[in-house]
Coordinates of C-alpha atoms in Angstrom, one line a residue:
M1 CA 12.7 -19.4 10.4
A2 CA 9.7 -19.6 8.0
N3 CA 7.2 -16.8 8.0
A4 CA 3.7 -17.2 9.4
Q5 CA 1.2 -18.1 6.7
A6 CA -0.8 -15.0 6.1
T7 CA -4.5 -15.6 5.6
L8 CA -7.3 -13.3 4.4
A9 CA -9.3 -12.3 7.4
D10 CA -13.1 -12.3 7.3
N11 CA -14.6 -9.0 6.3
S12 CA -15.7 -8.5 10.0
G13 CA -12.3 -9.8 11.3
L14 CA -9.1 -8.2 12.6
G15 CA -5.6 -8.6 11.4
D16 CA -1.9 -7.6 11.9
M17 CA -1.8 -6.1 8.4
A18 CA -4.3 -4.4 6.1
I19 CA -4.4 -3.0 2.6
V20 CA -6.5 0.0 1.6
P21 CA -7.1 -0.8 -2.1
Y22 CA -7.2 2.8 -3.3
Y23 CA -6.6 6.3 -2.1
T24 CA -7.0 9.4 -4.2
T25 CA -6.4 13.1 -4.0
N26 CA -7.7 13.8 -7.5
A27 CA -10.6 16.2 -8.3
N28 CA -10.8 17.5 -4.7
Y29 CA -11.2 14.1 -3.2
A30 CA -9.7 13.3 0.2
T31 CA -9.1 9.8 1.5
G32 CA -9.3 9.0 5.2
V33 CA -8.0 6.1 7.2
D34 CA -9.1 4.9 10.6
I35 CA -7.0 2.5 12.7
V36 CA -8.3 0.8 15.9
N37 CA -6.0 -1.0 18.4
T38 CA -8.4 -3.5 20.0
S39 CA -5.7 -4.9 22.3
A40 CA -4.4 -4.1 25.8
L41 CA -0.9 -3.6 24.4
T42 CA 0.9 -0.6 22.9
Q43 CA 1.1 -1.1 19.1
V44 CA 3.7 0.3 16.7
V45 CA 2.1 0.6 13.2
K46 CA 3.6 1.5 9.9
I47 CA 1.4 3.5 7.4
R48 CA 2.8 3.6 3.9
L49 CA 1.3 5.2 0.7
R50 CA 2.3 3.5 -2.5
R51 CA 1.8 5.3 -5.8
A52 CA -0.5 3.9 -8.4
T53 CA 1.9 3.6 -11.3
D54 CA 4.6 1.3 -9.8
S55 CA 4.0 1.2 -6.0
M56 CA 7.1 3.1 -5.1
D57 CA 7.0 4.3 -1.4
A58 CA 5.6 7.8 -1.8
L59 CA 5.1 8.5 2.0
D60 CA 5.5 6.5 5.1
F61 CA 5.5 7.1 8.9
I62 CA 5.0 5.3 12.2
V63 CA 2.0 5.7 14.5
V64 CA 2.2 4.4 18.1
L65 CA -1.2 3.4 19.5
S66 CA -1.7 3.1 23.2
P67 CA -4.0 0.3 24.4
E68 CA -7.5 0.5 22.8
D69 CA -6.5 3.7 21.0
V70 CA -7.9 4.9 17.7
W71 CA -6.0 7.0 15.1
T72 CA -7.5 8.8 12.2
G73 CA -6.1 10.9 9.4
Y74 CA -6.7 11.8 5.8
I75 CA -4.7 12.6 2.6
Q76 CA -5.5 15.4 0.2
K77 CA -3.9 17.8 -2.2
D78 CA -2.9 21.3 -1.4
G79 CA -1.9 24.1 -3.8
A80 CA -1.8 24.2 -7.6
T81 CA -2.2 21.1 -9.7
T82 CA -0.9 19.9 -13.1
G83 CA -3.8 18.0 -14.6
V84 CA -5.1 15.8 -11.8
D85 CA -1.6 15.3 -10.2
P86 CA -1.3 17.6 -7.1
A87 CA 1.7 19.8 -6.7
T88 CA 1.6 19.2 -2.9
I89 CA 0.1 16.2 -1.2
R90 CA -0.3 16.1 2.6
F91 CA -1.5 13.6 5.1
Y92 CA -3.4 15.4 7.9
S93 CA -4.4 14.3 11.4
N94 CA -5.6 16.1 14.5
D95 CA -5.1 13.0 16.6
N96 CA -2.9 13.1 19.6
S97 CA -1.3 9.7 19.3
C98 CA 2.5 9.8 18.9
T99 CA 4.0 9.6 15.4
A100 CA 7.6 9.2 14.1
P101 CA 8.6 11.6 12.8
A102 CA 6.6 14.4 14.4
M103 CA 4.0 16.0 12.2
E104 CA 4.7 19.5 10.8
A105 CA 3.1 22.5 12.4
G106 CA -0.5 22.4 11.2
G107 CA -0.8 18.7 11.8
Y108 CA 0.4 17.0 8.6
F109 CA 3.1 15.2 6.8
T110 CA 4.1 16.5 3.3
M111 CA 4.7 13.9 0.7
P112 CA 8.4 14.1 -0.4
D113 CA 9.0 15.0 -4.0
I114 CA 11.1 11.9 -4.9
Y115 CA 8.1 9.6 -5.8
R116 CA 5.3 12.2 -5.7
L117 CA 4.7 12.2 -9.5
G118 CA 1.9 9.8 -10.1
A119 CA 1.2 9.5 -6.3
G120 CA -2.0 11.5 -6.4
E121 CA -3.6 8.1 -6.2
G122 CA -2.4 4.7 -5.1
Y123 CA -3.0 2.2 -2.3
I124 CA -2.0 2.1 1.4
E125 CA -0.3 -0.5 3.5
V126 CA -1.0 -0.6 7.2
I127 CA 1.4 -3.0 8.9
G128 CA 1.7 -3.9 12.6
M129 CA 5.4 -3.6 13.4
G130 CA 5.3 -4.9 17.0
A131 CA 3.6 -4.8 20.4
A132 CA 4.9 -3.6 23.8
D133 CA 3.4 -4.5 27.2
S134 CA 2.7 -1.9 29.9
S135 CA 6.1 -2.4 31.6
Q136 CA 8.0 -1.1 28.6
P137 CA 9.2 2.5 28.6
I138 CA 7.7 3.2 25.2
S139 CA 4.3 2.1 26.5
R140 CA 4.5 4.5 29.5
D141 CA 5.6 7.4 27.2
A142 CA 2.8 6.7 24.6
L143 CA 0.0 6.3 27.1
H144 CA -2.7 9.1 27.0
N145 CA -3.5 11.0 30.1
S146 CA -7.0 12.1 31.3
E147 CA -7.0 14.8 28.7
G148 CA -6.1 12.4 25.9
V149 CA -2.5 13.6 25.5
P150 CA 0.4 11.1 25.4
F151 CA 2.9 11.4 28.2
A152 CA 6.1 12.0 26.2
C153 CA 6.0 11.7 22.4
D154 CA 9.6 13.1 22.1
R155 CA 10.8 10.1 24.0
V156 CA 8.6 7.8 22.0
R157 CA 10.3 9.1 18.8
D158 CA 13.7 8.3 20.4
N159 CA 13.0 4.7 19.8
F160 CA 13.1 5.1 16.0
R161 CA 16.5 6.7 15.5
W162 CA 19.3 5.0 13.7
G163 CA 23.0 4.0 13.9
D164 CA 26.1 5.3 12.1
N165 CA 26.2 2.7 9.4
P166 CA 24.1 -0.2 7.9
A167 CA 25.6 -2.7 10.3
D168 CA 25.1 -0.7 13.5
Y169 CA 22.4 -3.0 14.9
G170 CA 22.3 -6.2 17.0
V171 CA 25.7 -7.2 18.3
N172 CA 27.3 -4.2 16.7
A173 CA 24.9 -1.6 18.2
D174 CA 26.5 1.1 20.3
P175 CA 25.4 0.5 23.9
N176 CA 25.3 4.3 24.5
R177 CA 23.0 5.3 21.7
R178 CA 19.2 5.8 21.3
G179 CA 17.1 4.1 18.6
V180 CA 16.6 0.8 17.0
I181 CA 18.8 -2.1 18.2
S182 CA 17.0 -4.8 16.4
S183 CA 13.5 -5.7 15.3
V184 CA 12.7 -6.6 18.9
E185 CA 14.6 -3.9 20.9
T186 CA 14.9 -0.2 21.0
R187 CA 16.4 2.4 23.4
S188 CA 15.3 5.8 24.5
W189 CA 16.1 8.4 27.2
S190 CA 14.3 7.8 30.5
T191 CA 13.9 11.6 30.9
L192 CA 15.1 14.4 28.7
A193 CA 16.9 15.9 31.7
T194 CA 19.0 12.9 32.9
Q195 CA 19.5 11.3 29.4
T196 CA 19.7 7.8 31.0
L197 CA 19.0 5.1 28.4
V198 CA 16.1 2.6 28.9
T199 CA 15.2 -0.4 26.8
S200 CA 11.9 -1.4 25.3
N201 CA 11.2 -4.9 24.0
Y202 CA 8.6 -6.0 21.5
T203 CA 6.6 -9.0 20.4
D204 CA 4.5 -9.7 17.3
T205 CA 1.4 -7.5 16.9
G206 CA -1.2 -10.2 16.9
N207 CA -4.5 -10.0 15.0
V208 CA -5.8 -6.9 16.8
L209 CA -5.9 -4.1 14.2
K210 CA -9.1 -2.9 12.6
V211 CA -8.6 -0.6 9.6
S212 CA -11.3 1.2 7.6
Y213 CA -11.2 4.0 5.0
F214 CA -13.4 6.6 3.2
I215 CA -13.1 8.6 0.0
K216 CA -14.9 11.9 0.2
S217 CA -15.5 15.0 -1.9
D218 CA -16.8 18.1 -0.2
E219 CA -17.4 19.7 -3.6
T220 CA -19.8 17.1 -4.9
G221 CA -21.0 15.6 -1.6
F222 CA -20.0 12.0 -2.6
E223 CA -18.6 9.8 0.1
F224 CA -17.7 6.1 -0.1
G225 CA -16.2 3.9 2.6
N226 CA -15.4 0.3 3.6
N227 CA -13.2 -1.9 5.7
A228 CA -9.7 -2.4 4.5
V229 CA -8.6 -5.9 3.3
H230 CA -7.3 -7.5 6.5
F231 CA -4.7 -10.2 6.8
A232 CA -4.3 -12.5 9.8
D233 CA -1.0 -13.9 11.0
F234 CA 1.0 -11.8 8.4
M235 CA 4.1 -11.7 10.5
D236 CA 5.5 -14.2 13.1
G237 CA 7.4 -11.7 15.2
A238 CA 8.2 -8.0 15.6
S239 CA 9.9 -5.7 13.1
I240 CA 10.8 -2.3 14.6
T241 CA 12.7 -0.2 12.2
N242 CA 14.3 3.2 12.2
Q243 CA 12.5 6.1 10.5
K244 CA 15.5 7.9 9.1
L245 CA 17.5 5.8 6.7
G246 CA 16.6 3.2 4.1
I247 CA 17.9 1.1 1.3
F248 CA 19.4 4.1 -0.5
E249 CA 21.9 4.2 2.4
G250 CA 22.3 0.4 2.4
D251 CA 20.2 0.2 5.6
L252 CA 18.2 -3.1 5.9
Q253 CA 16.6 -2.1 9.3
G254 CA 15.3 1.2 7.9
F255 CA 12.0 2.8 7.0
D256 CA 11.5 0.7 3.8
H257 CA 10.6 -2.2 6.1
P258 CA 8.5 -4.0 7.2
D259 CA 6.8 -4.4 3.8
L260 CA 4.5 -7.0 2.2
N261 CA 7.3 -9.5 2.3
G262 CA 7.6 -9.4 6.1
G263 CA 10.1 -8.0 8.6
A264 CA 13.3 -6.1 8.2
P265 CA 16.0 -8.1 6.4
F266 CA 18.7 -7.3 8.8
S267 CA 17.1 -8.8 11.9
A268 CA 15.5 -11.6 9.8
T269 CA 18.4 -12.6 7.6
V270 CA 21.6 -10.7 8.0
E271 CA 21.8 -11.2 11.7
P272 CA 18.9 -13.5 12.7
T273 CA 17.4 -12.3 15.9
V274 CA 15.1 -14.3 18.2
G275 CA 11.6 -13.0 18.0
A276 CA 12.2 -11.0 14.9
A277 CA 9.7 -11.3 12.0
A278 CA 10.9 -13.4 9.1
R279 CA 10.9 -12.6 5.4
G280 CA 8.9 -14.6 2.9
A281 CA 5.4 -13.2 3.7
Y282 CA 4.6 -12.1 0.1
E283 CA 4.1 -15.6 -1.2
P284 CA 1.3 -16.4 1.3
V285 CA -0.2 -13.0 0.7
R286 CA -0.3 -13.7 -3.1
T287 CA -2.0 -17.0 -2.3
A288 CA -4.5 -15.4 0.0
I289 CA -5.8 -12.8 -2.5
G290 CA -4.7 -14.5 -5.7
A291 CA -7.3 -14.8 -8.5
R292 CA -7.6 -15.2 -12.2
A293 CA -10.8 -13.1 -12.6
I294 CA -12.9 -10.4 -11.0
V295 CA -16.7 -10.2 -11.0
N296 CA -18.8 -7.1 -10.3
D297 CA -21.7 -4.9 -11.5
W298 CA -21.5 -1.9 -13.8
S299 CA -23.9 0.9 -14.6
K300 CA -24.1 3.8 -17.1
K301 CA -27.3 5.8 -17.1
Q302 CA -27.7 9.3 -18.3
T303 CA -31.0 11.4 -18.1
E304 CA -31.8 15.1 -18.0
L305 CA -32.1 15.0 -14.2
F306 CA -29.4 12.6 -13.1
S307 CA -26.7 10.2 -14.1
V308 CA -25.5 6.9 -12.6
D309 CA -21.9 6.0 -13.1
T310 CA -19.5 3.3 -12.0
D311 CA -15.7 2.9 -11.8
W312 CA -13.8 -0.3 -11.0
V313 CA -10.6 -0.2 -9.0
V314 CA -8.3 -3.1 -9.7
T315 CA -5.1 -3.1 -7.5
T316 CA -2.3 -5.6 -7.7
P317 CA -0.4 -5.0 -4.5
G318 CA 3.3 -5.8 -3.9
Q319 CA 4.7 -5.5 -7.4
Y320 CA 7.7 -3.6 -6.0
L321 CA 8.8 -6.9 -4.5
M322 CA 9.1 -8.4 -8.0
T323 CA 12.0 -6.3 -9.3
N324 CA 15.7 -6.0 -8.7
L325 CA 14.7 -2.9 -6.7
G326 CA 18.1 -1.1 -6.8
A327 CA 18.3 -1.4 -10.5
Y328 CA 14.7 -0.4 -11.0
L329 CA 15.1 2.7 -8.8
A330 CA 18.1 3.7 -10.8
S331 CA 16.2 3.2 -14.1
I332 CA 13.4 5.6 -13.2
V333 CA 15.8 8.5 -12.4
P334 CA 15.3 11.1 -15.3
G335 CA 18.2 10.8 -17.7
S336 CA 19.6 7.6 -16.2
P337 CA 21.3 5.2 -18.5
T338 CA 20.2 2.3 -16.3
T339 CA 17.4 0.1 -17.6
C340 CA 15.3 -2.6 -16.0
G341 CA 14.0 -5.2 -18.4
A342 CA 12.3 -8.5 -18.3
G343 CA 14.0 -11.8 -18.0
D344 CA 14.8 -14.9 -16.1
P345 CA 15.3 -14.7 -12.3
A346 CA 17.8 -17.6 -12.4
V347 CA 20.1 -15.4 -14.5
A348 CA 22.0 -12.5 -13.0
Y349 CA 21.0 -8.9 -13.8
N350 CA 22.8 -7.6 -16.9
I351 CA 23.8 -4.0 -16.1
V352 CA 24.6 -3.4 -19.8
T353 CA 21.4 -4.6 -21.4
G354 CA 19.1 -4.2 -18.3
A355 CA 17.9 -7.8 -18.7
N356 CA 16.8 -10.0 -15.8
C357 CA 15.5 -7.1 -13.6
D358 CA 11.7 -7.0 -13.9
F359 CA 9.6 -10.0 -12.9
R360 CA 6.3 -8.3 -12.1
D361 CA 2.8 -9.6 -13.0
I362 CA 2.2 -6.3 -14.8
P363 CA 1.5 -5.3 -17.5
M364 CA -1.4 -7.8 -17.5
V365 CA -3.5 -8.8 -20.4
A366 CA -7.2 -8.2 -19.8
R367 CA -10.3 -9.9 -21.2
F368 CA -13.8 -8.7 -20.3
K369 CA -17.1 -10.6 -20.6
V370 CA -19.7 -7.8 -20.3
L371 CA -23.4 -8.6 -19.9
D372 CA -26.5 -6.6 -19.3
R373 CA -29.4 -7.7 -17.0
E374 CA -31.1 -9.5 -19.9
E375 CA -28.1 -11.8 -20.4
Q376 CA -27.1 -10.0 -23.6
G377 CA -23.4 -9.5 -23.7
I378 CA -20.2 -9.0 -25.6
I379 CA -16.7 -10.4 -25.1
I380 CA -13.9 -7.8 -25.2
D381 CA -10.3 -8.9 -25.8
E382 CA -7.5 -6.7 -24.6
G383 CA -7.1 -5.0 -28.0
D384 CA -10.6 -3.5 -27.8
L385 CA -9.9 -1.5 -24.7
V386 CA -8.7 2.1 -24.9
V387 CA -7.2 4.5 -22.5
S388 CA -9.2 7.7 -22.8
P389 CA -9.0 10.2 -24.2
Q390 CA -7.5 8.3 -27.2
P391 CA -7.3 9.3 -30.9
P392 CA -9.6 7.2 -33.1
G393 CA -8.1 3.9 -34.2
E394 CA -5.4 3.7 -31.5
Q395 CA -5.6 0.8 -29.1
V396 CA -3.7 -0.2 -26.0
I397 CA -2.9 -3.9 -25.7
D398 CA -1.4 -4.2 -22.3
V399 CA -4.2 -2.4 -20.5
L400 CA -3.6 -3.2 -16.9
D401 CA 0.0 -1.8 -16.8
Q402 CA -0.2 0.0 -13.5
E403 CA -0.3 -1.4 -10.0
V404 CA -3.6 0.5 -9.4
N405 CA -6.0 0.7 -12.4
V406 CA -9.3 2.5 -12.7
I407 CA -11.8 1.2 -15.3
V408 CA -14.6 3.7 -16.2
W409 CA -18.0 2.3 -17.2
G410 CA -20.3 5.3 -17.2
E411 CA -20.5 8.5 -19.2
S412 CA -18.7 10.3 -16.5
D413 CA -15.9 8.9 -14.3
V414 CA -16.5 8.7 -10.6
L415 CA -13.0 8.8 -9.2
V416 CA -11.4 11.0 -11.9
P417 CA -8.2 8.9 -12.2
A418 CA -5.1 10.2 -13.8
K419 CA -5.4 7.3 -16.3
R420 CA -8.8 5.9 -17.2
I421 CA -9.6 2.7 -19.0
S422 CA -12.9 2.6 -20.9
V423 CA -14.8 -0.6 -21.7
P424 CA -17.5 -1.1 -24.4
T425 CA -20.9 -2.3 -23.1
P426 CA -23.8 -3.9 -24.9
A427 CA -25.7 -1.5 -27.1
D428 CA -28.5 0.4 -25.4
S429 CA -27.7 -1.2 -22.0
E430 CA -27.6 0.9 -18.8
F431 CA -26.5 -1.7 -16.3
G432 CA -25.3 -5.3 -16.0
W433 CA -22.3 -7.3 -14.7
S434 CA -18.9 -8.2 -16.0
K435 CA -16.1 -10.7 -15.6
L436 CA -12.6 -9.5 -16.0
E437 CA -10.0 -12.2 -16.6
V438 CA -6.3 -11.2 -16.1
T439 CA -3.2 -12.9 -17.4
Q440 CA 0.3 -12.2 -16.0
S441 CA 2.8 -10.8 -18.4
A442 CA 4.1 -13.6 -20.6
I443 CA 7.4 -12.1 -21.6
K444 CA 9.0 -12.8 -18.2
T445 CA 9.1 -15.3 -15.4
Q446 CA 7.3 -14.0 -12.3
A447 CA 9.6 -13.9 -9.3
I448 CA 9.8 -12.4 -5.8
C449 CA 13.1 -10.5 -5.1
D450 CA 14.7 -9.7 -1.7
F451 CA 17.8 -8.2 -0.2
T452 CA 19.9 -10.9 1.3
D453 CA 22.9 -9.2 2.9
L454 CA 24.8 -5.9 3.3
G455 CA 26.9 -4.6 0.5
S456 CA 27.3 -1.9 -2.1
P457 CA 25.1 -2.3 -4.0
L458 CA 22.8 -4.4 -1.8
P459 CA 22.8 -8.0 -3.0
V460 CA 19.4 -9.1 -4.4
T461 CA 18.1 -12.7 -4.9
C462 CA 15.0 -13.3 -7.1
T463 CA 13.1 -16.6 -6.8
A464 CA 10.5 -17.7 -9.3
T465 CA 6.9 -17.9 -8.1
D466 CA 3.9 -19.7 -9.6
T467 CA 1.3 -18.1 -7.2
P468 CA -1.7 -16.4 -8.8
V469 CA -2.0 -12.6 -9.4
P470 CA -2.9 -10.8 -6.1
L471 CA -6.0 -8.7 -6.7
V472 CA -8.0 -6.3 -4.5
G473 CA -10.5 -3.6 -5.3
F474 CA -14.1 -2.5 -5.6
V475 CA -16.7 -0.8 -7.8
A476 CA -17.5 2.8 -6.9
W477 CA -21.1 3.9 -7.7
Q478 CA -22.3 7.5 -7.9
R479 CA -25.8 8.9 -8.5
N480 CA -25.3 12.5 -9.5
F481 CA -28.1 15.0 -9.6
A482 CA -26.9 18.0 -11.7
N483 CA -29.1 20.6 -10.0
L484 CA -29.5 19.0 -6.5
A485 CA -26.1 18.3 -5.1
E486 CA -27.5 17.4 -1.6
A487 CA -29.2 14.4 -3.2
N488 CA -26.0 13.0 -4.6
Y489 CA -24.8 9.8 -3.0
G490 CA -22.2 7.0 -3.6
R491 CA -21.3 3.5 -2.4
L492 CA -18.6 0.9 -2.7
V493 CA -19.1 -2.8 -3.4
E494 CA -16.1 -5.1 -3.1
H495 CA -15.2 -7.3 -6.1
S496 CA -15.9 -11.0 -6.1
Y497 CA -13.1 -13.3 -7.3
I498 CA -12.7 -16.5 -9.3
V499 CA -9.7 -18.5 -8.2
S500 CA -9.9 -21.8 -10.1
S501 CA -9.2 -22.2 -13.8
A502 CA -12.7 -23.7 -14.5
P503 CA -14.9 -21.8 -17.0

């Protein structure tokens, strides 16, 4: 079954999937997320934080929203830091809505260590996994009472348990166990006392989710916010997955899914299930937000009283879907002999040389046209850009080599990224606009990869794609008064995009 054709929702629209282009915990910033269920159905929603460097899954969990419910939370650092990379990152919420797993005492999830390095900033996926009507047990257990407390979150969490092996779903599911049966069916206890199993069934989410975000610093007083980038008709069915196991254990109905390529592969491909979300969603996502260039304003003004600074965020979501993921994960383990190199998706991965593993758009070549407001400008090829601080004379060619990149235009950075890119501007100019043209990596054929069956290792198929580079992001502005912090303010302005190849 072909996947629904995801489309970019209007800025004021709703969707079944959303991308928050940037989160940060650097320099005492916190990033908040607000999710509204506008429907009369119970919604199961996946929240996943992907780190800036390579979009590995740094933290994910499930939120179950009762009809017309709102869930809010925020991510920040705790404890000592190394540079700008936090030693501990936590996602906090004082909301009562049920989550899977349960939050730790104190109302937070702690980011696991495995991909925490480099995850002080990144982007967030919010994916509607499925909807349940009022007759389903999970809906009754998740419903808030008059005091705003769900009826039975423990029983809600029962629905996201797992089987004994990667094939323990669908027709092979144990009829006496709790948890995920398929993308469209789960089981839980009717009561904790009787331990009688009841079944909940799910349909697709529908375009009913509204997601917004803010980035805030209590230290400086700066706060920016916006709607997330919403997608309509992202999935054509439900994709309920367990919140315990994943691809490391060979589980294709686990917490790694759904992702930006659609529903869980087990119910979509291995054992096709009626009503389950299909795979293949990343191609239309790339088409919906694909572009060859970004356009936005910049400013850099420094006086004795105040400064005006701007940072650009450029995010290329979904690059994790463009590698032989098993080999890539093995290659980033410290001391691992495994490598993941560029190549041709039509040729099998070479475990000896590492060839035919990496088909990502990144690293991307960047070319800036920078103008001030008097139409005076300069053109900057990729060799002119530097990653700061940088010794004199050194240049970085492949500038946009991360999935999330921050470009600093002012004398001071706004977002304090772990890796900052500086761009020259016309002499004596304090503001203007720029066009950033991006070109996919030319040393490889771009391709989308997916797990196709159970096995050890999990079989992967990579298929070439000619879709444009997916781009989301914004410019963050700050006006900073050195001696009057209460007068400081900031704002976000989304990028504009050029899609055609015309000049």
